[in-house]
C-alpha positions as MATLAB code, in Angstrom:
seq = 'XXXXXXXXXXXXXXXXXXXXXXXXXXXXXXXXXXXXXXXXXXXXXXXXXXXXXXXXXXXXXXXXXXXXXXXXXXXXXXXXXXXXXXXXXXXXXXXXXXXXXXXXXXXXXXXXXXXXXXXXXXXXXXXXXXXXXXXXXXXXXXXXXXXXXXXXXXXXXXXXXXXXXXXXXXXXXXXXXXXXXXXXXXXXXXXXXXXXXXXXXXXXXXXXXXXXXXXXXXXXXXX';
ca = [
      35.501   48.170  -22.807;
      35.359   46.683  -19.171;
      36.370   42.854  -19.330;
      32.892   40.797  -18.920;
      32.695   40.025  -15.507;
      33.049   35.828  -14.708;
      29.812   33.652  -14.816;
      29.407   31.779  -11.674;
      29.220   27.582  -12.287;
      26.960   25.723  -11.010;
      26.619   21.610  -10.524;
      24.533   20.415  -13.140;
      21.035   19.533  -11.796;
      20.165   15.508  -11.423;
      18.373   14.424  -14.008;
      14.444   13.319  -12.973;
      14.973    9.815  -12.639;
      18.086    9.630  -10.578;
      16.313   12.637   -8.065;
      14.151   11.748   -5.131;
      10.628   12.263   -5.285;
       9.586   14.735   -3.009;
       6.349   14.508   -1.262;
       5.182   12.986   -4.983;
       4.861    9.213   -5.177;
       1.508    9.139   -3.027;
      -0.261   11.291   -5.295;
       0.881   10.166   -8.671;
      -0.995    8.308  -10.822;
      -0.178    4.448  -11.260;
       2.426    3.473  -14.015;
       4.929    1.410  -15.556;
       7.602    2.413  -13.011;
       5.334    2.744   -9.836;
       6.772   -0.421   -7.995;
      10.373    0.722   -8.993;
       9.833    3.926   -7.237;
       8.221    2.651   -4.310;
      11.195    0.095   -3.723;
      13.641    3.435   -4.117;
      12.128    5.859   -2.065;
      11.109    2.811    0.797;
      14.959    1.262    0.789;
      15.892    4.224    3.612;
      13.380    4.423    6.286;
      14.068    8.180    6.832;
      13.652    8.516    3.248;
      10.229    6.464    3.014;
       8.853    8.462    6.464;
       9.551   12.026    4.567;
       7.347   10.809    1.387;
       4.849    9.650    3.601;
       4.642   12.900    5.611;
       4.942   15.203    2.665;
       1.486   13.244    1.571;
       0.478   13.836    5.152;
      -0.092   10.702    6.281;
       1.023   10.196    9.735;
       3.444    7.596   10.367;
       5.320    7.036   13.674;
       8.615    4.788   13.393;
       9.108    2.306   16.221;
      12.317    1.259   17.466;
      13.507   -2.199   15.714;
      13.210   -5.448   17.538;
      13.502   -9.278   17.356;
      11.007  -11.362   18.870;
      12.071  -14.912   17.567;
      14.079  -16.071   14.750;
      11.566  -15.948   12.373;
       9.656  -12.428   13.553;
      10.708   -9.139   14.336;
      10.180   -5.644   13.224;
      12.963   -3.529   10.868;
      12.129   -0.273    9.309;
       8.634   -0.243   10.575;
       6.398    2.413   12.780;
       2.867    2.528   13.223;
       0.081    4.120   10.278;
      -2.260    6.820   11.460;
      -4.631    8.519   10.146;
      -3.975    9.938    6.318;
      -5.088   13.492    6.524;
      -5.132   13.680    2.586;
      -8.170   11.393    2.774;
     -11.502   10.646    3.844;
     -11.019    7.304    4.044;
      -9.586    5.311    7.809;
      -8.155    2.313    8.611;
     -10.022   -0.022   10.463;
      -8.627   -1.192   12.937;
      -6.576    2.227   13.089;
      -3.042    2.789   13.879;
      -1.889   -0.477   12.422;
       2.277   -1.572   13.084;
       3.965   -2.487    9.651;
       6.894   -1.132    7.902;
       7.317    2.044    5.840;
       7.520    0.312    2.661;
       4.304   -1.278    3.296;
       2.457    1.811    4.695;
       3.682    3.659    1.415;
       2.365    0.901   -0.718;
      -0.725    0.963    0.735;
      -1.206    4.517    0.912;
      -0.522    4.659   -2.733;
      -2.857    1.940   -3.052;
      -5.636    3.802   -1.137;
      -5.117    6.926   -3.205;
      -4.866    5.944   -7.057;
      -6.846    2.690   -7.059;
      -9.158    2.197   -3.750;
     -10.381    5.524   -3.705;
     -11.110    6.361   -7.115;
     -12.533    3.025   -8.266;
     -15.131    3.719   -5.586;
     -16.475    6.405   -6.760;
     -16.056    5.488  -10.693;
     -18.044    2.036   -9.944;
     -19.907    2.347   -7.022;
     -20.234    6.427   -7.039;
     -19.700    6.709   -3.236;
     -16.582    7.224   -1.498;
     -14.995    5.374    0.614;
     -15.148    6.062    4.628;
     -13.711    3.103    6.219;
     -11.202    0.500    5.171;
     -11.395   -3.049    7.342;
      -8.784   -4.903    7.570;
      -7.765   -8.073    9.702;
      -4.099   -6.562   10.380;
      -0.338   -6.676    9.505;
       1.869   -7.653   11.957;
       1.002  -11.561   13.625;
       3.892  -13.839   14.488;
       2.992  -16.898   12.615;
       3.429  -18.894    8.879;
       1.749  -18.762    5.572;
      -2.118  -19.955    5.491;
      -2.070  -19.832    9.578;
       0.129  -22.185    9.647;
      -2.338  -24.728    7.956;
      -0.860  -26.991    6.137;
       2.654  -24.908    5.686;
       6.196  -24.223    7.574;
       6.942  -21.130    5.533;
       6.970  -18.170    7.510;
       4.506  -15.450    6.707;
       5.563  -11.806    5.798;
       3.012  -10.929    8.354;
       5.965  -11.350   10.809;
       8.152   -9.473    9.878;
       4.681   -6.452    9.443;
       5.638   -6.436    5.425;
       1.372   -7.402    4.786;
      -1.842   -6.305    5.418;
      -5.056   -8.431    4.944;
      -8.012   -5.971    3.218;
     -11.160   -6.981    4.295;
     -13.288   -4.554    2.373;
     -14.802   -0.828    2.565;
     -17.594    0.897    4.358;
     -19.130    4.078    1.795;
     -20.603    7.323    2.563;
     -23.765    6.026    1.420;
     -23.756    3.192    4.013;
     -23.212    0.181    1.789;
     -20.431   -2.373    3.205;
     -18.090   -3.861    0.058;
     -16.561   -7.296    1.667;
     -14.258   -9.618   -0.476;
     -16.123  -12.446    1.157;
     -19.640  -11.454    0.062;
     -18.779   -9.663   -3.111;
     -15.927  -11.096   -5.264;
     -17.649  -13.495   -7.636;
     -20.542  -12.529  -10.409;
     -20.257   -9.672  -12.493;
     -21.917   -7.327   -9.729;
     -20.297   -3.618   -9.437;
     -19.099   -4.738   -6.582;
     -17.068   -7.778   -7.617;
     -16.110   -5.261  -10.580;
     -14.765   -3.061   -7.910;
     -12.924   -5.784   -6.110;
     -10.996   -7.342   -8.753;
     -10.195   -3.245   -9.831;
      -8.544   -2.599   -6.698;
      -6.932   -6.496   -6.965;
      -5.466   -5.878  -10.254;
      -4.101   -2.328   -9.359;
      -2.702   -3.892   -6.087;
      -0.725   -5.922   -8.191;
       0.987   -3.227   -9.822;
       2.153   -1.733   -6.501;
       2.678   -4.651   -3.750;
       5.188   -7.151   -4.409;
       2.627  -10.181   -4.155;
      -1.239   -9.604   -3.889;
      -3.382  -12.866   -3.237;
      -7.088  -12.806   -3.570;
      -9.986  -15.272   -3.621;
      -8.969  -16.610   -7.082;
      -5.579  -18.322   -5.599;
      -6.954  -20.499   -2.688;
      -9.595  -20.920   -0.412;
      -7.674  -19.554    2.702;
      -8.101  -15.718    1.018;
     -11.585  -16.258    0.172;
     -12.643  -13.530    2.381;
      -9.213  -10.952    2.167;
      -6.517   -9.766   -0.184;
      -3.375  -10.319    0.497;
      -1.057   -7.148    0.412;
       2.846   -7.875    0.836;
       5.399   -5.312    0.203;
       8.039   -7.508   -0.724;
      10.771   -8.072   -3.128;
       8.617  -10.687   -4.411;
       6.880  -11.120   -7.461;
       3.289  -12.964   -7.438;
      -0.280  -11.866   -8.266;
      -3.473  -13.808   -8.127;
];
């Protein structure tokens, strides 16, 4: 009998959790570990601009810069259109970084989205916002010397949503009550909180009475 010829070896495979996700993140649905992995695949900005592009959403990187001591841009580009979705940014093409385009395009997919049409049964057209980047402290600088992670383009300020069937959802006109609207809201709040490092609504102070706060940040805060 002729000897059994030799078996090539192989490396064994990574296991899931130590292996990159792959064009995946954006279109899985929200859990336990969905901050986790949106802090590991945003840490490398080449990394963070593949998962964003695999989702197609286009993202543009922009060389870094310093503009003071305080505000700059590292890691950041500017968000286009997301061609996996209906929905667009209003303003469009909006300058923040990749961690915090990711985070909001996750956002937009598994909570914004699909809330929409569960609560209000329309989808969502148009998101306004009142931007990201702005050189400047906390509240405006009312009242505060902390400096804002809108300087550094790590938060966006949601204003609300325009639907298909031409209503207009606002965080200023629709938060409080018990209205599908304010149900809606405080839906997209809660989720936001799962997925952005600190989220700040209506219910923490009278300066985001008419936005949410979305930071993708190391932090940990939710109201």
């Amino acid at each position: 009998m002729l000897p059994e010829p030799a078996r090539p070896s192989y490396p064994a495979a990574p296991s899931r959790t130590e292996a990159p996700l792959v064009g995946a993140l954006v279109d899985l649905p929200l859990g336990g570990n969905t901050r986790e992995a949106l802090i590991r695949e945003s840490a490398d900005l080449r990394q963070c601009v593949t998962q964003l592009t695999a989702a197609r959403v286009n993202f543009s990187p922009v060389p870094d810069r310093v503009n003071s001591a305080t505000c700059g841009l590292t890691g950041a580009g500017v968000l286009g259109a997301d061609m996996g979705t209906v929905a667009r940014m209003s303003p469009g093409d909006v300058q923040m970084t990749c961690r915090t385009a990711l985070a909001l395009s996750i956002w937009r997919r598994q909570s914004l989205e699909p809330a929409a049409r569960e609560i209000l049964g329309s989808d969502v057209i148009q998101i306004d916002h009142m931007g990201a980047y702005a050189c400047r402290n906390v509240n405006n600088g009312a009242g505060s010397t902390r400096i804002s992670a809108h300087s550094q383009a790590a938060a966006l300020d949601f204003a609300g949503v325009r639907l298909r069937d031409g209503r207009r959802i606002t965080v200023l006109n629709d938060w409080n009550g018990d209205t599908p609207e304010a149900r809606f809201l405080r839906r997209i709040r809660d989720d936001a909180c799962r997925i952005f490092g600190t989220t700040l609504s209506p219910d923490y102070n009278a300066v985001h009475a008419d936005h949410l706060h979305l930071e993708a940040t190391d932090t940990r805060f939710c109201r």
